[in-house]
mmCIF file of C-alpha atoms in Angstrom:
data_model
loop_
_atom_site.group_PDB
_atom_site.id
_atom_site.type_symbol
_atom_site.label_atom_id
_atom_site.label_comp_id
_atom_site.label_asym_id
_atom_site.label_seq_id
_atom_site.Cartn_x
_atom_site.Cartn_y
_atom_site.Cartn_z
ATOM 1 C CA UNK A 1 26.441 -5.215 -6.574
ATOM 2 C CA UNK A 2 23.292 -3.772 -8.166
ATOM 3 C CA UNK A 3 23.834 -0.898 -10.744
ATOM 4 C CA UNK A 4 21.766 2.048 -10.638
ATOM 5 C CA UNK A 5 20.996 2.135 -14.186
ATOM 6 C CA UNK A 6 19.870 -1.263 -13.967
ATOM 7 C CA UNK A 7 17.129 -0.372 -11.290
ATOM 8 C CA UNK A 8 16.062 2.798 -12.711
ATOM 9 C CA UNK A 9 15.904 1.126 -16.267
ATOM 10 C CA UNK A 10 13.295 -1.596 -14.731
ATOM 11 C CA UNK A 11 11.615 1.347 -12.571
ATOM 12 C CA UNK A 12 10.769 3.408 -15.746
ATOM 13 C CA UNK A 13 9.467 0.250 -17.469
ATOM 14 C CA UNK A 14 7.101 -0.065 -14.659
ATOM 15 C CA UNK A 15 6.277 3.042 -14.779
ATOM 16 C CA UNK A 16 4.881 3.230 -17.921
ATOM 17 C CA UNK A 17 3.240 -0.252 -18.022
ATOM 18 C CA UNK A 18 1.298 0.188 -14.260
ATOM 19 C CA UNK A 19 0.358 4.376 -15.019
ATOM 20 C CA UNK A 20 -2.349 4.220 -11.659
ATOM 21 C CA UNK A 21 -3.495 2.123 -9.003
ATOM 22 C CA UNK A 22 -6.989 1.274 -8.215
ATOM 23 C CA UNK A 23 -7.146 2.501 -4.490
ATOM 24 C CA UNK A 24 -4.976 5.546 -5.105
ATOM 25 C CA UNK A 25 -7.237 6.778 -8.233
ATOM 26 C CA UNK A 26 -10.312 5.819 -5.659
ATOM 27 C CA UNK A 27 -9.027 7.379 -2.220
ATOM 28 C CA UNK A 28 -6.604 10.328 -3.975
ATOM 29 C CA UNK A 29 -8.860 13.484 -3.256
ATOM 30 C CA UNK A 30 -8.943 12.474 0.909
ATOM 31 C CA UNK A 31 -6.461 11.410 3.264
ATOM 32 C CA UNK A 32 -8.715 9.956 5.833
ATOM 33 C CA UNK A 33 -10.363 8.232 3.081
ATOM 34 C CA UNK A 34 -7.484 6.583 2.308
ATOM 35 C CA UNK A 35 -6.154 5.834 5.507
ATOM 36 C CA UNK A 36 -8.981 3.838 6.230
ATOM 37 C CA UNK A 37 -9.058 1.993 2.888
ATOM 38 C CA UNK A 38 -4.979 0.910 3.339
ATOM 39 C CA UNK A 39 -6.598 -0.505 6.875
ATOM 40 C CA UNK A 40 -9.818 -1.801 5.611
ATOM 41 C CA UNK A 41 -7.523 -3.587 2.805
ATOM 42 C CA UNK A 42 -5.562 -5.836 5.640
ATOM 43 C CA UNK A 43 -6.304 -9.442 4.767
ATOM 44 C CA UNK A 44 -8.110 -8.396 1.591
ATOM 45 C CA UNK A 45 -8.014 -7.560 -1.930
ATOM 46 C CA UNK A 46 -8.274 -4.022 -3.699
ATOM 47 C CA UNK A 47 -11.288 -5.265 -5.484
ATOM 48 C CA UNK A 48 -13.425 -6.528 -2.339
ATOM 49 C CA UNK A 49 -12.144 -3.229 -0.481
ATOM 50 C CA UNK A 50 -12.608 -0.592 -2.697
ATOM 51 C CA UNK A 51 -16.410 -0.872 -2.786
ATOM 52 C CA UNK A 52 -16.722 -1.527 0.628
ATOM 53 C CA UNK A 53 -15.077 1.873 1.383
ATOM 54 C CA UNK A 54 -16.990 3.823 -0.738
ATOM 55 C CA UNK A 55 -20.174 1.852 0.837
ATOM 56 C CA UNK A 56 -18.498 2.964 4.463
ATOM 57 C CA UNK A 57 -17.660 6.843 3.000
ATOM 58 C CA UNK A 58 -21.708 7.675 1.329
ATOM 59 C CA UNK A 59 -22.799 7.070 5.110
ATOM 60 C CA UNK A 60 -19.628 8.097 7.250
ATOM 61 C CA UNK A 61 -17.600 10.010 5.276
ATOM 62 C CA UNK A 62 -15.076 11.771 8.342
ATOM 63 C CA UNK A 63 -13.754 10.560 12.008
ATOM 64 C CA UNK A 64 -16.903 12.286 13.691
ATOM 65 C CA UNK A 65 -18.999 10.358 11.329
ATOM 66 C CA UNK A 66 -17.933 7.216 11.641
ATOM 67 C CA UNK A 67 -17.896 7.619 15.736
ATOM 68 C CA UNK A 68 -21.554 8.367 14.963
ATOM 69 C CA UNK A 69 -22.408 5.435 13.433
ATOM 70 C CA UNK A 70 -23.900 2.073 15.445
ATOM 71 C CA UNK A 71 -21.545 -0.276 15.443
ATOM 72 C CA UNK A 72 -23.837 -2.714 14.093
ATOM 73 C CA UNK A 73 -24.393 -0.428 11.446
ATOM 74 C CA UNK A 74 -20.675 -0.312 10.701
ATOM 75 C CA UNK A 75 -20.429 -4.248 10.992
ATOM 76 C CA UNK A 76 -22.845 -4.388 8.758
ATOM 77 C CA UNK A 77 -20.953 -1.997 5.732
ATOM 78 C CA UNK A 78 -17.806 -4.085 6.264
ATOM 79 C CA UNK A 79 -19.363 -7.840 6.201
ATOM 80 C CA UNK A 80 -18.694 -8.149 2.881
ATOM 81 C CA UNK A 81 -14.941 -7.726 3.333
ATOM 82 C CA UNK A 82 -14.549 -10.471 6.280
ATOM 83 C CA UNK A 83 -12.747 -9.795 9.362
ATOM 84 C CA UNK A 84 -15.873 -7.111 9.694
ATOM 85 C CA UNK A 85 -16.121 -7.691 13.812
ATOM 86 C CA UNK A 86 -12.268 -6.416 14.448
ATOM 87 C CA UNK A 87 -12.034 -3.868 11.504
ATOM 88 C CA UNK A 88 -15.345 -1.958 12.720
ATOM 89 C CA UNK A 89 -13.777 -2.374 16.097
ATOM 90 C CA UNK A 90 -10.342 -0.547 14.949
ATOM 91 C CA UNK A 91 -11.884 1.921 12.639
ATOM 92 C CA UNK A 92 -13.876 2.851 15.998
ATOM 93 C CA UNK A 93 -10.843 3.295 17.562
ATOM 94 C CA UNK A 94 -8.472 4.698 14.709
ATOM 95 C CA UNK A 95 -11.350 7.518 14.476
ATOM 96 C CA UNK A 96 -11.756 8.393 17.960
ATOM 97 C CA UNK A 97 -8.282 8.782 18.275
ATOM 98 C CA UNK A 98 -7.794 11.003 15.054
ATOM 99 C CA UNK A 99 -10.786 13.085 16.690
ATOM 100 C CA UNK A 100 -9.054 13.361 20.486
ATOM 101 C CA UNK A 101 -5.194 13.619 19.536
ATOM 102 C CA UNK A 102 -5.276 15.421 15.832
ATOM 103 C CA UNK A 103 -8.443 17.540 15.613
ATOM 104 C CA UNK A 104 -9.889 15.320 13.145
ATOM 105 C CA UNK A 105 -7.555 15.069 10.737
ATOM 106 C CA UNK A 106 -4.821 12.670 9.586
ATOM 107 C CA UNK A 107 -1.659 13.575 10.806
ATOM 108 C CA UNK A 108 1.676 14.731 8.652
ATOM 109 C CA UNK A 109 4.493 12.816 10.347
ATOM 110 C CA UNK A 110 5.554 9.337 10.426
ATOM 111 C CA UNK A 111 5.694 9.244 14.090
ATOM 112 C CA UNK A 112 2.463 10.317 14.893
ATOM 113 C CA UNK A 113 1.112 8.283 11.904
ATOM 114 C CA UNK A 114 2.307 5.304 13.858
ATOM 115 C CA UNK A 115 0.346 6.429 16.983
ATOM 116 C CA UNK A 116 -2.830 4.807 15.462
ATOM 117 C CA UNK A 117 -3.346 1.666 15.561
ATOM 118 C CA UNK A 118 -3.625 -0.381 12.898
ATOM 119 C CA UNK A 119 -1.090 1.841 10.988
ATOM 120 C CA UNK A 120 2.194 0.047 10.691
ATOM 121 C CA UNK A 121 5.365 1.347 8.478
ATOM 122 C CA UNK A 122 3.784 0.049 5.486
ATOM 123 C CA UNK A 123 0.381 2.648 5.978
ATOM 124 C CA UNK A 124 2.325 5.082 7.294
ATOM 125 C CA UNK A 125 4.712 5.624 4.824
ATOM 126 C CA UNK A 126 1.574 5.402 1.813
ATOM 127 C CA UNK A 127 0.316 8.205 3.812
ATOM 128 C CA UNK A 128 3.473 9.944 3.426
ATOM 129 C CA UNK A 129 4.211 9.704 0.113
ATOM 130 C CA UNK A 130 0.655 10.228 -1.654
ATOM 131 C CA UNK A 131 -0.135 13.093 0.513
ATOM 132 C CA UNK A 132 2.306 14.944 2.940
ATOM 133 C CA UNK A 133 5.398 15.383 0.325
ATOM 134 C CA UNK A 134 7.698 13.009 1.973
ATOM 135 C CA UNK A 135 8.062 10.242 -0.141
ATOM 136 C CA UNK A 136 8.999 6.566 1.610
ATOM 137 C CA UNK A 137 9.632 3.156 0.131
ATOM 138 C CA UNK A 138 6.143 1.386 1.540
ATOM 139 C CA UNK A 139 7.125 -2.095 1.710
ATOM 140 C CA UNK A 140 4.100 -5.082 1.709
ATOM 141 C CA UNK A 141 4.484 -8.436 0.586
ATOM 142 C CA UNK A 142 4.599 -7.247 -2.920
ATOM 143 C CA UNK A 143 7.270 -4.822 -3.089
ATOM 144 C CA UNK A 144 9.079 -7.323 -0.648
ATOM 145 C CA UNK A 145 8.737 -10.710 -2.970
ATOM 146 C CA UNK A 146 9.520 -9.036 -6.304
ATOM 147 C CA UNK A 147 12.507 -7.081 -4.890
ATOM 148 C CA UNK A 148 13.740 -10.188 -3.678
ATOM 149 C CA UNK A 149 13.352 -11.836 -7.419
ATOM 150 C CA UNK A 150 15.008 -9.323 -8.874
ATOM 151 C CA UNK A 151 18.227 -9.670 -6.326
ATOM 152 C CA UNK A 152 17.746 -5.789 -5.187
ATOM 153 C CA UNK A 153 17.648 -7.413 -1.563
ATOM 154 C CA UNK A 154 18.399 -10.240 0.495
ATOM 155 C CA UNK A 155 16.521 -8.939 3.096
ATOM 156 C CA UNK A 156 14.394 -11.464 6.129
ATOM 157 C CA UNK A 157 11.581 -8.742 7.071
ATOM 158 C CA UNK A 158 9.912 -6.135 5.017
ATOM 159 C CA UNK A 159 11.628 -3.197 7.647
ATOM 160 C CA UNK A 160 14.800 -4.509 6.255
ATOM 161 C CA UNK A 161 13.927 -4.498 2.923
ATOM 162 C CA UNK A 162 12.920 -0.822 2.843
ATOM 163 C CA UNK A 163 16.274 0.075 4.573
ATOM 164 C CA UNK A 164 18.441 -1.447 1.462
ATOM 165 C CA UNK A 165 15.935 -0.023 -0.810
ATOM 166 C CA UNK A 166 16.203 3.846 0.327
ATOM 167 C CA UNK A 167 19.434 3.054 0.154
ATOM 168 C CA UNK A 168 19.300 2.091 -3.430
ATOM 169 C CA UNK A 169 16.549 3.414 -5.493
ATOM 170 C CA UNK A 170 17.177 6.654 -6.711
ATOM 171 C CA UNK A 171 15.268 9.104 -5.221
ATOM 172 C CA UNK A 172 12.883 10.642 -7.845
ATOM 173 C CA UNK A 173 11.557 7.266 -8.319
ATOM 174 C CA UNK A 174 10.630 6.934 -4.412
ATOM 175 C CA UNK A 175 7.176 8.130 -5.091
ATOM 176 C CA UNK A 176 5.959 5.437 -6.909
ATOM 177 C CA UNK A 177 7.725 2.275 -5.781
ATOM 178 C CA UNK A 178 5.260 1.027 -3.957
ATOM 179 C CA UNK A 179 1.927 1.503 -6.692
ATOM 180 C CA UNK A 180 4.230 -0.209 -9.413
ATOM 181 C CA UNK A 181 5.252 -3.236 -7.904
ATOM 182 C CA UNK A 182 1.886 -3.872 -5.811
ATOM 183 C CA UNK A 183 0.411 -3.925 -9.785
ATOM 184 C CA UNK A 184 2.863 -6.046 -11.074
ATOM 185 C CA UNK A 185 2.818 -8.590 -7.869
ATOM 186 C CA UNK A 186 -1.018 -8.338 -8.424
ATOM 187 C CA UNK A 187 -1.024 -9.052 -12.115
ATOM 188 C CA UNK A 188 2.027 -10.946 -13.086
ATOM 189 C CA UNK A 189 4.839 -11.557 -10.495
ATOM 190 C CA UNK A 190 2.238 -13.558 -8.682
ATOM 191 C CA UNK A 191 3.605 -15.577 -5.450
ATOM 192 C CA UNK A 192 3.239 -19.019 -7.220
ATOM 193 C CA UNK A 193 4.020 -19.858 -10.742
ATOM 194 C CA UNK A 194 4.375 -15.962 -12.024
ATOM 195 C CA UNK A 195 4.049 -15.037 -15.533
ATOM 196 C CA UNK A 196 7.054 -14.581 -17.048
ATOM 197 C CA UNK A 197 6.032 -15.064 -20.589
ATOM 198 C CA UNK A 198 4.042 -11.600 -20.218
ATOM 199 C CA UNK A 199 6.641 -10.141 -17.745
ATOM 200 C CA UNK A 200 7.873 -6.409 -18.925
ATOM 201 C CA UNK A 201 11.149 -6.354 -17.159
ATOM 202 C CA UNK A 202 11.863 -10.331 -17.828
ATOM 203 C CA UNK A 203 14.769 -9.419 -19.382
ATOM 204 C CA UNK A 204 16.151 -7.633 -16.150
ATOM 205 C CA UNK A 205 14.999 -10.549 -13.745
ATOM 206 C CA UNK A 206 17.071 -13.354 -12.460
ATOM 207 C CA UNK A 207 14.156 -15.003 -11.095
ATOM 208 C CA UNK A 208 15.657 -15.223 -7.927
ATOM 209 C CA UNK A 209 13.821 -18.718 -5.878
ATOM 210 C CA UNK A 210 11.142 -18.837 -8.608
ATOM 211 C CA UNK A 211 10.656 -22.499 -9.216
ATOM 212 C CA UNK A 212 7.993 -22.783 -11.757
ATOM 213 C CA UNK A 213 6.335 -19.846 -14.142
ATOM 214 C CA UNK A 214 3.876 -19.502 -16.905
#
């Protein structure tokens, strides 16, 4: 059984080692902006995406916009980030729908959230928390693996895993789960070999499946 003081204790030390995020500082001021950056970053890292979005946002900055722009145009912004065929296709279709069904702008609730496509749980509960005051554990393969590690969960599928960990994280700490474990997969809980040596909450971590580390 997992105390709470244990997970708050390694939630405050990750909250003052990972203070921001990269795409949150970028994307904060806009909604829409960030909705299509979370979508944009599918199959790619925050450092190919974030330029790539602000590349996409100085020539198509809302829905209308974007609907505006040749596709070729819009294949073109996104080559850098790969996948650039499909994404300009669903950012095509994530605006037009944004533009028919919500007047433009990025709907409040989870269910309508998940209405667009390309917007699974994950999205839809960033959405949530960073701007619509209703703070949800957003689950990727981050959050999932290092939860995991730390025997929080024993969980098959990242739905599960943000079932048991609503259930268990205190509440006030909701609101940044997600931005302080994406950091610390990113820089030192990597997949492979992670770097424990450097590791803030070491201490707290059983190291749950983690067969070799640094």
């Amino acid at each position: 059984m997992i105390k709470t003081h244990l997970v708050s204790t390694v939630l405050r030390i990750l909250q003052k080692t990972y203070l921001t995020h990269p795409m949150h500082e970028a994307f904060k001021h806009d909604p829409f902006h960030m909705l299509i950056a979370v979508v944009l970053s599918q199959r790619a890292t925050d450092a190919m995406t974030i330029p790539v979005a602000k590349a996409l946002f100085a020539q198509a900055e809302t829905p209308t916009k974007i609907l505006q722009l040749p596709l070729t145009k819009l294949e073109t912004i996104l080559r850098p980030i790969g996948f650039f065929h499909a994404k300009a296709a669903a950012l095509k279709k994530l605006s037009q729908l944004i533009v028919t069904n919500f007047h433009g702008k990025v709907p409040k609730t989870k269910t309508d959230l998940l209405s667009l496509p390309q917007v699974g749980r994950k999205t839809a509960n960033i959405m949530l928390t960073l701007f619509f005051n209703t703070p949800q554990i957003a689950v990727d393969v981050h959050v999932h693996r290092i939860t995991h590690r730390l025997g929080w969960v024993h969980a098959k599928t990242p739905d599960e895993t943000e079932v048991a960990l609503t259930k268990l994280i205190p509440k006030h700490f909701i609101h940044d789960v997600n931005r302080v474990f994406v950091r610390h997969g990113q820089e030192v809980c990597k997949p492979v070999s992670p770097k424990c040596s450097i590791c803030p909450i070491n201490t707290y971590c059983p190291k749950i499946g983690v067969k070799t580390s640094r």
